[in-house]
Amino acid sequence: MQKVETKNSYDLYDSIDELPAEWRNLLLEARKATNKAYVPYSDFHVGAAVLLENGITVTGSNQENAAYPSGLCAERVAVFYAGAQYPGVKFKAIAVAAFAGADPTPLTVSPCGGCRQVMVEYEHLFGQDIKLIMQGNEGKIMVLNHVKTLLPFTFTSDQLLGN
Ligand code: THU
């Protein structure tokens, strides 16, 4: 038996003002997208913004449905839209923001398991790390160097196709 340890790290910024301009703008786009969420059931407004390598930013917000599981998270709305509109264009970074109820104060948000799997698919497809920028605890901003950090032991096409 062998004990195997894995290590992860991320950058924590005290405020959005400390972020490099490109990521600050992306996080601001994600925050703006929270206002477009359709969330009559949860009142939890999530916004996501994907920065593409061609300089275009694509945003999405969570879209709910009376048949609850039919809704979709903001991250998947944004990432699938990017994939659908700009096939083959690499993703540089994804920012996620949220607020709950009537109080628009940005909240801690960390993508759900399904969204992690979807984001990792593109990281794997493009063979390039995607930075993930999210509002962390106590309003701090977390920046992960790649999405895989959120989903170790990822299931990818390599396993499916036996590569
Ligand atoms: N939600 C997202 O859009 N992204 C996340 O990362 C977590 C959850 C949405 C799904 C649902 O519309 C609402 O937030 C409450 O779970």
Short mmCIF file of C-alpha atoms in Angstrom, two decimals, residues 44-149:
data_model
loop_
_atom_site.label_atom_id
_atom_site.label_comp_id
_atom_site.label_asym_id
_atom_site.label_seq_id
_atom_site.Cartn_x
_atom_site.Cartn_y
_atom_site.Cartn_z
CA PHE A 44 -30.51 32.75 -6.11
CA HIS A 45 -29.02 34.81 -8.94
CA VAL A 46 -25.90 33.44 -10.57
CA GLY A 47 -23.89 34.94 -13.42
CA ALA A 48 -21.00 33.46 -15.38
CA ALA A 49 -18.67 35.01 -17.93
CA VAL A 50 -16.36 33.13 -20.29
CA LEU A 51 -13.38 34.93 -21.83
CA LEU A 52 -12.50 33.39 -25.18
CA GLU A 53 -9.09 33.45 -26.77
CA ASN A 54 -10.45 35.62 -29.61
CA GLY A 55 -11.17 38.35 -27.03
CA ILE A 56 -14.94 37.84 -26.99
CA THR A 57 -16.71 37.48 -23.64
CA VAL A 58 -19.81 35.31 -23.44
CA THR A 59 -22.08 35.54 -20.42
CA GLY A 60 -24.86 33.40 -18.97
CA SER A 61 -27.17 33.30 -15.99
CA ASN A 62 -29.11 30.52 -14.31
CA GLN A 63 -32.44 29.71 -15.91
CA GLU A 64 -34.96 27.83 -13.79
CA ASN A 65 -38.08 25.91 -14.69
CA ALA A 66 -41.32 24.85 -12.99
CA ALA A 67 -40.10 21.28 -13.58
CA TYR A 68 -37.06 21.95 -11.38
CA PRO A 69 -34.40 19.66 -12.91
CA SER A 70 -35.06 21.19 -16.32
CA GLY A 71 -33.34 24.42 -15.31
CA LEU A 72 -29.66 25.10 -15.94
CA CYS A 73 -26.85 26.71 -13.94
CA ALA A 74 -25.26 29.95 -15.11
CA GLU A 75 -21.91 28.28 -15.78
CA ARG A 76 -23.37 25.71 -18.13
CA VAL A 77 -25.53 28.29 -19.92
CA ALA A 78 -22.41 30.40 -20.58
CA VAL A 79 -20.04 27.56 -21.43
CA PHE A 80 -22.48 25.77 -23.76
CA TYR A 81 -23.34 29.06 -25.46
CA ALA A 82 -19.62 29.72 -26.02
CA GLY A 83 -19.15 26.21 -27.41
CA ALA A 84 -22.21 26.55 -29.63
CA GLN A 85 -21.40 30.01 -31.00
CA TYR A 86 -17.60 29.75 -31.23
CA PRO A 87 -16.73 26.09 -31.74
CA GLY A 88 -13.02 25.39 -31.42
CA VAL A 89 -12.21 28.74 -29.81
CA LYS A 90 -10.29 28.16 -26.58
CA PHE A 91 -11.49 29.45 -23.22
CA LYS A 92 -9.00 31.59 -21.29
CA ALA A 93 -10.97 32.15 -18.11
CA ILE A 94 -14.38 31.79 -16.51
CA ALA A 95 -15.74 34.08 -13.78
CA VAL A 96 -18.70 33.26 -11.55
CA ALA A 97 -20.67 35.55 -9.24
CA ALA A 98 -23.94 35.36 -7.33
CA PHE A 99 -26.34 37.12 -4.99
CA ALA A 100 -29.37 35.90 -3.07
CA GLY A 101 -32.79 37.48 -2.74
CA ALA A 102 -33.25 41.23 -2.91
CA ASP A 103 -29.80 42.02 -1.48
CA PRO A 104 -27.41 42.36 -4.45
CA THR A 105 -24.28 41.89 -2.28
CA PRO A 106 -21.96 39.43 -4.07
CA LEU A 107 -21.96 36.02 -2.42
CA THR A 108 -19.65 33.10 -2.13
CA VAL A 109 -20.28 30.80 -5.06
CA SER A 110 -18.53 27.62 -6.04
CA PRO A 111 -19.69 25.73 -9.13
CA CYS A 112 -21.78 22.59 -8.62
CA GLY A 113 -20.45 19.16 -9.56
CA GLY A 114 -22.21 19.06 -12.93
CA CYS A 115 -20.74 22.42 -13.95
CA ARG A 116 -17.27 21.33 -12.85
CA GLN A 117 -17.51 18.31 -15.12
CA VAL A 118 -18.69 20.46 -18.04
CA MET A 119 -15.92 23.05 -17.58
CA VAL A 120 -13.25 20.36 -17.31
CA GLU A 121 -14.45 18.89 -20.63
CA TYR A 122 -13.36 22.08 -22.41
CA GLU A 123 -10.08 22.28 -20.52
CA HIS A 124 -9.36 18.75 -21.66
CA LEU A 125 -10.58 19.34 -25.22
CA PHE A 126 -8.42 22.41 -25.71
CA GLY A 127 -5.44 21.04 -23.78
CA GLN A 128 -5.19 24.38 -22.07
CA ASP A 129 -5.83 25.46 -18.48
CA ILE A 130 -8.89 27.64 -17.90
CA LYS A 131 -8.59 30.11 -15.04
CA LEU A 132 -11.54 30.19 -12.71
CA ILE A 133 -12.35 33.43 -10.90
CA MET A 134 -14.97 33.34 -8.18
CA GLN A 135 -16.15 35.31 -5.26
CA GLY A 136 -14.69 33.56 -2.23
CA ASN A 137 -15.37 33.62 1.49
CA GLU A 138 -15.99 37.00 3.15
CA GLY A 139 -16.09 38.73 -0.21
CA LYS A 140 -12.58 37.68 -1.13
CA ILE A 141 -11.88 36.59 -4.67
CA MET A 142 -10.50 33.13 -5.39
CA VAL A 143 -8.52 32.55 -8.58
CA LEU A 144 -7.80 28.96 -9.56
CA ASN A 145 -5.23 28.31 -12.25
CA HIS A 146 -7.27 25.52 -13.75
CA VAL A 147 -10.74 24.05 -13.38
CA LYS A 148 -9.33 20.58 -12.67
CA THR A 149 -8.47 21.84 -9.18
#
